[in-house]
XYZ file of C-alpha atoms in Angstrom:
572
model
C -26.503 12.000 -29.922
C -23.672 14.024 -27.893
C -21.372 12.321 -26.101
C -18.286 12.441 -24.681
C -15.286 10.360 -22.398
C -15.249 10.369 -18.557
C -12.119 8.324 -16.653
C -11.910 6.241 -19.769
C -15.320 5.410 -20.691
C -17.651 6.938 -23.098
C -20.437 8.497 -21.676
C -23.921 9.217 -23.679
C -25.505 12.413 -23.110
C -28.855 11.860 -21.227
C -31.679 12.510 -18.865
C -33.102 9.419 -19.460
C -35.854 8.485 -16.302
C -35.013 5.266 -15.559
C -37.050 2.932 -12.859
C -35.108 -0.353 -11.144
C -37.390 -3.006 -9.920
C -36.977 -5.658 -7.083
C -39.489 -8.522 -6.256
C -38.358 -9.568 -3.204
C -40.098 -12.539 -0.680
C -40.237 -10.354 1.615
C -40.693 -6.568 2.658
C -37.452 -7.054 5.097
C -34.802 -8.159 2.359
C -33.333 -5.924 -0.033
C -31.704 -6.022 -3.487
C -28.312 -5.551 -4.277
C -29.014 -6.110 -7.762
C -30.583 -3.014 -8.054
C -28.017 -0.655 -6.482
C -25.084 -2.758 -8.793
C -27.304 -1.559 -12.420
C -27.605 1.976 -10.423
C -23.632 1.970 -10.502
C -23.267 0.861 -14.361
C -26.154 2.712 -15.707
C -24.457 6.201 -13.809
C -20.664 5.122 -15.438
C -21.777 4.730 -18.331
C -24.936 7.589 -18.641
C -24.702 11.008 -18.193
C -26.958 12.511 -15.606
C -29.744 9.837 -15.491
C -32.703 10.388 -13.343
C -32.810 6.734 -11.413
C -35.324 5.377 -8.740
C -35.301 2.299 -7.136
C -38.221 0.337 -6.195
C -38.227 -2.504 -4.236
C -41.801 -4.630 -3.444
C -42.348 -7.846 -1.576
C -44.012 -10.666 -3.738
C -47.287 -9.907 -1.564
C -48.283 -6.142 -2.462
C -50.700 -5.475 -5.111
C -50.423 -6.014 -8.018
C -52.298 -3.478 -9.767
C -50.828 -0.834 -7.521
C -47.251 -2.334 -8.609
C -48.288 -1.535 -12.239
C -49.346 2.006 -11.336
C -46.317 2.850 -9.573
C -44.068 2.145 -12.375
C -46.457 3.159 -14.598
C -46.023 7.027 -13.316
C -44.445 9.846 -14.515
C -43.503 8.158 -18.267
C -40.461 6.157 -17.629
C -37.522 5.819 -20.215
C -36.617 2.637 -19.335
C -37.546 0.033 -16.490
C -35.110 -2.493 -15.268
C -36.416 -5.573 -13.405
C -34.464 -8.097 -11.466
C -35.994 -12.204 -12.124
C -35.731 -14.467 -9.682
C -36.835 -18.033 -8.795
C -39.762 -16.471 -6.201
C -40.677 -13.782 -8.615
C -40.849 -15.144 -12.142
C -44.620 -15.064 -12.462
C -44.927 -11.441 -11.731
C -41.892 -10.500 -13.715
C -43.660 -12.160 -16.632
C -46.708 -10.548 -16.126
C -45.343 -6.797 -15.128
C -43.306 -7.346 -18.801
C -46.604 -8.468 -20.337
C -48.954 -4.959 -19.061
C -46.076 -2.542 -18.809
C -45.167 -3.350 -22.367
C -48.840 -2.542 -23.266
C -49.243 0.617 -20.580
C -45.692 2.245 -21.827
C -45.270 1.352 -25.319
C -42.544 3.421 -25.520
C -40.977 2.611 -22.591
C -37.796 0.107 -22.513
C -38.102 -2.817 -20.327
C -35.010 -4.601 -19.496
C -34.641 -8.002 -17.445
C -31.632 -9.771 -15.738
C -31.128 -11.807 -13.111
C -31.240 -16.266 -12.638
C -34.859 -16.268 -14.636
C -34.092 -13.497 -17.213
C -33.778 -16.246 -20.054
C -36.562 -17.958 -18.851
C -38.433 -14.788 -19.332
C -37.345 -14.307 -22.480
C -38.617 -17.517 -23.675
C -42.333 -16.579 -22.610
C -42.622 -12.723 -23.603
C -39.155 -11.925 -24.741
C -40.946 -10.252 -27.688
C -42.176 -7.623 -25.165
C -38.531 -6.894 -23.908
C -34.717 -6.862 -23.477
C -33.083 -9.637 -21.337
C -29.468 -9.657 -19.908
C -28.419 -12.723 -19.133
C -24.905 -12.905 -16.672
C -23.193 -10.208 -14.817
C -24.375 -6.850 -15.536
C -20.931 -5.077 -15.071
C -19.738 -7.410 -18.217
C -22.217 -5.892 -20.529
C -20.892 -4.549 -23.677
C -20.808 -0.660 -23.594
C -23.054 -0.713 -27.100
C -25.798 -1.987 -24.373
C -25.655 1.607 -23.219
C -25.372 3.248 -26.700
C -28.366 1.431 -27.976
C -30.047 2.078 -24.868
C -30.113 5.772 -25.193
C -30.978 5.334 -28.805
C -33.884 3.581 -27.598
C -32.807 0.669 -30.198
C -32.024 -2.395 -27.950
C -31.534 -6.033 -28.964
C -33.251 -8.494 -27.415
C -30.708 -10.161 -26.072
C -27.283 -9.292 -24.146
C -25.029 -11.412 -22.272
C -22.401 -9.910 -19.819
C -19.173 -12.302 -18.806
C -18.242 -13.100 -15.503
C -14.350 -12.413 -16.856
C -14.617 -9.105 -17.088
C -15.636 -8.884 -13.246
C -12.849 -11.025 -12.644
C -10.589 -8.280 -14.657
C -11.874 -4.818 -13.192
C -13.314 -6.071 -10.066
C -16.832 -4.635 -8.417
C -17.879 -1.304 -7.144
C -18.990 -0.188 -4.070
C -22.883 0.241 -4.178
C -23.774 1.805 -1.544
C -24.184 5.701 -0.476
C -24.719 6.870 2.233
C -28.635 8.428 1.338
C -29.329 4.586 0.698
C -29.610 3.751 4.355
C -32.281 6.087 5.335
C -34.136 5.183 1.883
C -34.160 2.506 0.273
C -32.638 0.106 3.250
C -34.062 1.097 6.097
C -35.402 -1.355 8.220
C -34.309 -3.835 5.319
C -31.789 -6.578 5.769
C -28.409 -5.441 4.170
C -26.890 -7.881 1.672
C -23.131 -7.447 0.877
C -20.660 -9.604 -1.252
C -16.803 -9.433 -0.399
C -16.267 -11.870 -3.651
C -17.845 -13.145 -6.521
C -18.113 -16.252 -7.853
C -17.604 -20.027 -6.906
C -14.775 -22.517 -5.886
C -17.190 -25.065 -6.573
C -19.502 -26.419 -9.603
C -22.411 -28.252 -8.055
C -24.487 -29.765 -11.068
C -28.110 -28.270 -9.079
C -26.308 -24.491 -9.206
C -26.598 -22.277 -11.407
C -23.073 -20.847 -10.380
C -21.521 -24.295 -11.608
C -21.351 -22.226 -14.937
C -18.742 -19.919 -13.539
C -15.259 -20.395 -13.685
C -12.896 -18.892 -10.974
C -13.826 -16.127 -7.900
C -12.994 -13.007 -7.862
C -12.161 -11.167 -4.297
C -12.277 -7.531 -3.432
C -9.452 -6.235 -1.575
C -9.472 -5.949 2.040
C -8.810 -1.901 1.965
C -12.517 -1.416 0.075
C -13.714 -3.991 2.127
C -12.800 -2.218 5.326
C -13.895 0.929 3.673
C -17.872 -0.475 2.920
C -18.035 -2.287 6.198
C -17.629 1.181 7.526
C -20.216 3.022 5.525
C -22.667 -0.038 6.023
C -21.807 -0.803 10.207
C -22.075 3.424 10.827
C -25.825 2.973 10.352
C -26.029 -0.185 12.729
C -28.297 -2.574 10.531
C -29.987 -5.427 12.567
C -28.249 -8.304 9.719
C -25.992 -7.703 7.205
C -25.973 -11.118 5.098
C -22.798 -12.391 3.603
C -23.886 -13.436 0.003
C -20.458 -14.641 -1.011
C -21.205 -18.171 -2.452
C -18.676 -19.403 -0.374
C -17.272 -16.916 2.032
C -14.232 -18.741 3.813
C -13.035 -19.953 0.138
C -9.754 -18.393 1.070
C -9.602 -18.806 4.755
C -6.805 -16.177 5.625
C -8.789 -13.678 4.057
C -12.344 -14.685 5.487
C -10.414 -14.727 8.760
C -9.352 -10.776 8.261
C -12.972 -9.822 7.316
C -13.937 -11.899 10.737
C -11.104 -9.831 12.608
C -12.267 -6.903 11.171
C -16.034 -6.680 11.762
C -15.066 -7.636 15.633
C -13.667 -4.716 16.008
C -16.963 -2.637 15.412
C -19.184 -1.357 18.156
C -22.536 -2.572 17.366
C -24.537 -5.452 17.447
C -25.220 -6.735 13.891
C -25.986 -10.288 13.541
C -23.501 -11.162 10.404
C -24.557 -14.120 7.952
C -21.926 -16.075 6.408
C -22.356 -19.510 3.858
C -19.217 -21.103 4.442
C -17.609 -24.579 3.209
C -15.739 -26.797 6.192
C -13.460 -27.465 3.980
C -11.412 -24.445 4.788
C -11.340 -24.201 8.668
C -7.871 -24.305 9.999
C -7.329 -24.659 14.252
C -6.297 -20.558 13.561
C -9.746 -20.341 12.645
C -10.884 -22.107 15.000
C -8.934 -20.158 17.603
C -11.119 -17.231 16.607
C -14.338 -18.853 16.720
C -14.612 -19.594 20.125
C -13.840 -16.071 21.352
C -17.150 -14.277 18.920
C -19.896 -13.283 21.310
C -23.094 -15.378 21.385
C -25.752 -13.960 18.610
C -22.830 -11.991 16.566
C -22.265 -15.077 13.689
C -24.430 -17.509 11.837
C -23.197 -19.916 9.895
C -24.833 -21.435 6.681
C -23.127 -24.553 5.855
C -24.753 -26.922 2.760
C -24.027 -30.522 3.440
C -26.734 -31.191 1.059
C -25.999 -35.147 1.360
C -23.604 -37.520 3.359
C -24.223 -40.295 0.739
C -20.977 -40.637 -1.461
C -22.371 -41.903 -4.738
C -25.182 -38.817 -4.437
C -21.902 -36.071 -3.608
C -20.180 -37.335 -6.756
C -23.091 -37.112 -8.960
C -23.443 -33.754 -7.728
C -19.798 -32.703 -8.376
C -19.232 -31.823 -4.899
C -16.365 -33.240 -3.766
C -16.422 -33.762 0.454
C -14.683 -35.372 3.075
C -17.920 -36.448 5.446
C -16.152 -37.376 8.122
C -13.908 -34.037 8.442
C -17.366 -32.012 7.984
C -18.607 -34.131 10.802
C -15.788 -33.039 13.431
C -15.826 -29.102 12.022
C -19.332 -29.132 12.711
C -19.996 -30.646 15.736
C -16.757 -28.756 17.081
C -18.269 -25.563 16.275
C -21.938 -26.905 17.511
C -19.852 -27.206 20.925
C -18.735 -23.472 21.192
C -22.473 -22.648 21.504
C -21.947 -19.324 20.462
C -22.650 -19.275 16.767
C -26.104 -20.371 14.974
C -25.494 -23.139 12.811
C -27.730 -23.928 9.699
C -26.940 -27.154 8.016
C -28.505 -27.780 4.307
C -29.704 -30.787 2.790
C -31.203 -31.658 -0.309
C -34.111 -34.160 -0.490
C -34.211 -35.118 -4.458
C -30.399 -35.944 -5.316
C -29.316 -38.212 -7.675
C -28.495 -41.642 -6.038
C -30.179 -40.718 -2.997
C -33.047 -43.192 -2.043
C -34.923 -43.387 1.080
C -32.524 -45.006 3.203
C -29.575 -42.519 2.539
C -31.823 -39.690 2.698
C -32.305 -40.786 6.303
C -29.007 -41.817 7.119
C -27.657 -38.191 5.402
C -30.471 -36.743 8.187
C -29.097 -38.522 11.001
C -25.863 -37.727 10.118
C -26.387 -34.217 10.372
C -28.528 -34.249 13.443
C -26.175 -36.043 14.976
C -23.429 -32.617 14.525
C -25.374 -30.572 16.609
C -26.402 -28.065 14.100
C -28.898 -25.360 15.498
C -30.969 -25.475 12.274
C -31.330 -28.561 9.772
C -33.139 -27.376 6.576
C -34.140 -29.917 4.461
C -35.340 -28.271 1.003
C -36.608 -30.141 -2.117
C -34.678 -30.159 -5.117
C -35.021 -27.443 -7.774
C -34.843 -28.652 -11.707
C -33.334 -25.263 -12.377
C -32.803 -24.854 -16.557
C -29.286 -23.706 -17.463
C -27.601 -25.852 -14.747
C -25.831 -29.457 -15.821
C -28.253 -31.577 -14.024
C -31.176 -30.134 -15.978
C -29.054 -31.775 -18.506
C -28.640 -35.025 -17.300
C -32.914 -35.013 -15.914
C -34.105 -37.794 -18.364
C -30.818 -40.046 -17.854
C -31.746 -39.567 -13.886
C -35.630 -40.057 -14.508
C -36.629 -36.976 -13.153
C -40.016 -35.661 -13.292
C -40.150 -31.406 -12.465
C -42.542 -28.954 -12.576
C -41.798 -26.237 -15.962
C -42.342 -23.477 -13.783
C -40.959 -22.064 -11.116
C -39.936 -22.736 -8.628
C -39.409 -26.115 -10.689
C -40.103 -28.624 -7.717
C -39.118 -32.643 -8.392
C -41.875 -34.951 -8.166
C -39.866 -37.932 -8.725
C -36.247 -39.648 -10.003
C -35.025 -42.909 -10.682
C -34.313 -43.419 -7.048
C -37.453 -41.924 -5.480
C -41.118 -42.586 -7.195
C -43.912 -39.966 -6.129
C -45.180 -41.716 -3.079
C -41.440 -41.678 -1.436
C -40.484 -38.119 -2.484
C -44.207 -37.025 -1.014
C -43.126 -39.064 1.944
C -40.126 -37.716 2.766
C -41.184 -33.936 1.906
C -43.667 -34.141 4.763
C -40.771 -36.148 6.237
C -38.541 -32.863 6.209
C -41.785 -30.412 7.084
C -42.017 -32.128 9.915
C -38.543 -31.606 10.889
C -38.732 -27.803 9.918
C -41.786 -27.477 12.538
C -40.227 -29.100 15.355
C -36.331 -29.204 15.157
C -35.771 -25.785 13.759
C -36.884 -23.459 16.402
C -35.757 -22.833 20.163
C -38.945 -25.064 21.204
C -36.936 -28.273 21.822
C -33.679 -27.753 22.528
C -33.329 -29.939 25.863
C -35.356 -32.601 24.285
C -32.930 -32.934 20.837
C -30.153 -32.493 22.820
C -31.102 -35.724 25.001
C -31.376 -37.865 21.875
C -27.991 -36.785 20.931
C -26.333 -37.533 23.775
C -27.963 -41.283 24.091
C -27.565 -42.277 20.512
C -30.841 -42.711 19.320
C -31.585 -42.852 15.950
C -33.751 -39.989 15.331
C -35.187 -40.342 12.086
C -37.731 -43.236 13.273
C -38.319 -40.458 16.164
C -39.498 -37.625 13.655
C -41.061 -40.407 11.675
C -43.750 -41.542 14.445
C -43.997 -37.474 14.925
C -45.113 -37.088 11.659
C -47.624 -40.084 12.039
C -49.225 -38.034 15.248
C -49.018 -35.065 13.579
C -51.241 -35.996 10.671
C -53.853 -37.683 12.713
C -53.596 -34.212 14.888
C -53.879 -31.782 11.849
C -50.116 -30.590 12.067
C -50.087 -29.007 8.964
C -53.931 -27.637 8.913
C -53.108 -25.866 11.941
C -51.327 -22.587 13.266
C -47.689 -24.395 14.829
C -47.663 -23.502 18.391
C -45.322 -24.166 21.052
C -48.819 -25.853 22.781
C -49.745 -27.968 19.829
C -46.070 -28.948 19.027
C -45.820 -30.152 22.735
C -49.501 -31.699 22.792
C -47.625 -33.755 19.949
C -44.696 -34.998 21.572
C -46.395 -36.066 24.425
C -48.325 -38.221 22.518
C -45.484 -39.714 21.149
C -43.537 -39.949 24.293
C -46.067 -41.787 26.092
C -45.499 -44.941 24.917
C -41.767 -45.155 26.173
C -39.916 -46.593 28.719
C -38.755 -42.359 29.224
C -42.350 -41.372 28.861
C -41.427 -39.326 32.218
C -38.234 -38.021 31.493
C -39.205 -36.863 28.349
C -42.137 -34.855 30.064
C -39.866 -33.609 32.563
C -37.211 -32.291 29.406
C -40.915 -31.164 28.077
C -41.461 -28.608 30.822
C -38.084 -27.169 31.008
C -38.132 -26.450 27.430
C -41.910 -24.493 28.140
C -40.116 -22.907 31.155
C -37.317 -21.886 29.322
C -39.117 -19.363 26.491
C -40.725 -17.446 29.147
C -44.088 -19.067 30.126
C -45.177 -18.822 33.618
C -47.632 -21.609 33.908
C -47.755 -25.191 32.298
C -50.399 -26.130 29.505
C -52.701 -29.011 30.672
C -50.830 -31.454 28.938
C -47.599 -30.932 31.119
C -49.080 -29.940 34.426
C -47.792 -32.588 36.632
C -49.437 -34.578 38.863
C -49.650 -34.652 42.797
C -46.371 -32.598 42.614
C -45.670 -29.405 43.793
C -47.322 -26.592 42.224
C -44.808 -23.825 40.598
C -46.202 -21.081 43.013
C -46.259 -23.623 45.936
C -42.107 -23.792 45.036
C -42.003 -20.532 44.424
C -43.518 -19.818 48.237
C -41.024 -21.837 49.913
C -37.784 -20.986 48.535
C -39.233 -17.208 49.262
C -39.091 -18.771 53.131
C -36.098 -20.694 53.043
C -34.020 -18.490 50.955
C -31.564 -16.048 52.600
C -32.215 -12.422 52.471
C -29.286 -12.035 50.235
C -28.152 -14.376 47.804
C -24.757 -13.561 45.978
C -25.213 -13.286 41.891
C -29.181 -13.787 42.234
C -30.234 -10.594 44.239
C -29.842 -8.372 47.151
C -32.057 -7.757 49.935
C -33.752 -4.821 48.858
C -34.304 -6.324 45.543
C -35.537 -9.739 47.119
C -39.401 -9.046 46.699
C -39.194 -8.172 43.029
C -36.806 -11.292 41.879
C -39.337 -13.691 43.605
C -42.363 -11.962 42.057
C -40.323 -12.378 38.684
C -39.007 -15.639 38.676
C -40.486 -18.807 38.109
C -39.796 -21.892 40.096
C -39.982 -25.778 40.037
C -39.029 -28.412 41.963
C -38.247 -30.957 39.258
C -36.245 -33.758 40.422
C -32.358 -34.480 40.709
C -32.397 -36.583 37.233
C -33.255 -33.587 35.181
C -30.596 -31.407 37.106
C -28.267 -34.071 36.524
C -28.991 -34.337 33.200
C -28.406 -30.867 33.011
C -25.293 -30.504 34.976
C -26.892 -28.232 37.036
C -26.367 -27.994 41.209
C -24.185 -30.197 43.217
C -26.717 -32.489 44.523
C -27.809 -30.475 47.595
C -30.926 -28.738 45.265
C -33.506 -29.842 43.593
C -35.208 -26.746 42.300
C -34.600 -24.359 39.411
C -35.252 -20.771 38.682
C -36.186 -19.226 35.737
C -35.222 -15.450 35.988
C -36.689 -12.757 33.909
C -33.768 -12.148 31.777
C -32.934 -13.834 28.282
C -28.836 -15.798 28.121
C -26.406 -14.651 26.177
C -26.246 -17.742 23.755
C -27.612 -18.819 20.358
C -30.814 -19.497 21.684
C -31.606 -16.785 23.681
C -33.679 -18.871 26.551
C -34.456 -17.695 29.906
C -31.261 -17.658 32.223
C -31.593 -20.402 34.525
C -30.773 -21.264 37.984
C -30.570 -24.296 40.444
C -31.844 -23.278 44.011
């Protein structure tokens, strides 16, 4: 073997064809993964002949195998994940018998996992691939790997990260992909469910390469570019000069950050308020508001300061807010399951996702599952069933519990209608309970979820309340506001004005011009766009729309600049 040193590092001579793989959920995302082992395998190889592949868990399968399978690989790297695992273990399993010559490496969250099933058939890394050992290289180019090789987190901390991406990458391998990007590595905090609660300490790029890949990434105008710090505001001065930074770019990127509240300062703040609507989202993970559950956990939190951060942030109205909880936590029964729901509902958070707990092996509550009672599934993606505080029956109960939510509250359907519970206090979780009761007996979750069959729903379940006609009315300004230009049977109303028979007489009442709304040449063509009902001063007062003197509203044929993205509305 010839080799020689380069900056430092000993490189092996070699051509060696190497293939990276990437599972991903879906055809959209991308894998950083694969363009961080790109990096390391060209440091440390000389010359080495890498492709990157990147499927969705839906393709073929056989056609998978043949892809890889072509043109006699060296070596075939293949990122395990949570969503993935299954095909991992069964690529490793034929590939190992279709190449027999042919290295196959595996890293990533399920690599060990892997390793337990076929690990005979293959090499796993567990950790951070840039903390590898350099004989990992030397032994791969002798074609003599170990089965096993861990890389520390320490040595990232030490020599810091690369930059990934090159400029080819965007027209290849990314395009029409989300973007993924990391400004730090690693984790202030050490929930028990995580499998980052392993790490110790984060490590932070500096701002001058992270000005210097925003530009790279931001000159090609991506639709997203996700965030995937762990916790992206951990130091707050800094996440504020990345959000200074990427405001200062001409383009219209939607940018994805999971932040903490613990960080926000009124400087922050400050900032916030001025980010145009659609330009942020914020991923914030509550997970519980029960104190016994957020100690068990090892997540330390201050409920009542999240409360304020969020629902001052849920009042700027100008960035998407997606709240996490956890259904399946230690300590958590039914009760403060609900209570952590209302909790959050009660913020104002755009999007409340309520996932089931994952069992996930190598984190310290996997330890602790028999002192908890815990019953998992062994594979992935290692549901709960059941804990000491939650038998079968309750978890099933409250997973169709947080379905439920997911298929009405987390959309633009609504938005009127959620925001009236809010603001009179109602406690919400009986409200999505009796839902849920309708929707079973309707075939919610046998069905394809509509905007129609959603509403069909809640009128149902408003119909038996002393706002039965309210809530109708909050009903058809919601189906107004996405666009529709006609009411489904369930909401048309009844001896009322019809929406053309509005629409007809404001076109005869309403001056030939009409400043911010249209001018008299364009008159014709707004009224043949725009939609219009006469609904009744207690909606428009709900609304805080008009003065009093009108009692109609317009729906024009262009979308608001907010989070939402509804039709812009008027009050005629």
């Amino acid at each position: 073997m010839i080799s020689f040193v380069r900056d430092g590092v000993k490189i092996m001579s070699s051509n060696m064809h190497i293939k990276l793989v990437a599972i991903n959920a879906r055809y959209t995302h991308s894998s950083p993964a694969l363009f961080y082992i790109r990096h390391e395998l060209e440091k440390h190889l000389n010359s080495p002949h890498i492709s990157l592949h990147q499927f969705s868990i839906n393709e073929n399968y056989h056609e998978m195998v043949l892809r890889l399978g072509a043109d006699d690989p060296d070596a075939i790297f293949i990122s395990a994940l949570i969503w993935n695992s299954d095909i991992v273990e069964r690529l490793v399993e034929d590939l190992s018998s279709c190449l027999p010559r042919c290295q196959l490496v595996v890293g990533g969250p399920q690599a060990q996992i892997i390793a337990d099933k076929v690990g005979e058939n293959c090499t796993v890394v567990v950790g951070e691939i840039e903390g590898i050992d350099p004989a990992f290289y030397q032994a791969l180019q002798g074609g003599s790997l170990e089965k096993r090789y861990r890389g520390h987190f320490q040595v990232v901390r030490e020599e810091g990260l690369a930059s990934i991406y090159r400029q080819e990458d965007f027209a290849e391998y990314l395009q029409n992909r989300q973007i993924y990007y990391e400004t730090s590595r690693g984790c202030p905090f050490a929930c028990s469910y995580c499998l980052s609660a392993a790490e110790v300490g984060v490590y932070h790029k500096p701002l001058s390469q992270v000005q210097e890949e925003l530009d790279l990434i931001l000159a090609h105008a991506p639709k997203t570019l996700r965030f995937i710090d762990r916790t992206y505001n951990d130091n707050w001065r800094r996440g504020l000069a990345i959000w200074k930074m990427l405001m200062e770019y001409d383009c219209q990127t939607l940018f994805h950050f999971e932040i903490a509240p613990d960080f926000f300062t009124e400087e922050i703040f400050d900032f916030l308020k001025t980010v145009p609507a659609g330009r942020f989202q914020f991923e914030i993970g509550i997970q519980s508001t029960n104190d016994p559950t957020l100690d068990a956990i090892c997540r330390r939190m201050k409920t009542e300061k999240v409360r304020q951060i969020v629902s001052r942030l849920a009042s700027y109205s100008n960035i998407h807010l997606h709240v996490d909880l956890i259904l399946g936590l230690p300590y958590e029964t039914r009760e403060t399951f609900l209570r952590s729901f209302e909790d959050v509902f009660a913020m104002g958070a755009h999007y409340i996702q309520m996932g089931l707990l994952k069992m996930l092996p190598d984190t310290p509550l996997f330890q602790q599952r028999e002192e908890f009672g815990y019953v998992a599934s062994k594979i992935p993606p290692y549901s709960v069933y059941q804990n000491s505080w939650l038998d079968a029956d309750a978890m099933a109960d409250l997973y169709w519990f947080c379905e439920c939510v997911e298929k009405f509250l987390n959309n633009r359907f609504f938005v009127s209608l959620w925001r009236y519970l809010q603001v009179t206090g109602e406690f919400v979780a009986p409200v999505f309970l009796d839902i849920l009761h309708i929707g079973k007996e309707e075939g919610l979750f046998e069905r394809a979820t509509t905007q129609e069959l959603l509403s069909s729903i809640l009128v149902k379940w408003a119909s038996g309340r002393e706002d039965a006609v309210f809530l109708r009315q909050l009903l058809r300004y919601d189906w107004l506001r996405l666009g529709h230009k006609t009411f489904p049977e369930m909401l048309l109303p009844v001896g009322e004005e019809t929406l053309l028979q509005t629409r007809d007489r404001l076109y005869r009442q309403m001056p030939d011009d009409l400043e911010g709304l249209y001018v008299k040449r364009e008159r014709n063509r707004f009224f043949k766009r725009t939609v219009c009902w006469s609904c009744g001063p207690e909606l428009l007062d709900f609304l805080q729309l008009g003065d009093g003197q009108y009692d109609c509203l317009c729906f024009v044929a262009e979308r608001e600049e907010s989070v939402h993205r509804h039709q812009r509305v008027y009050c005629l």
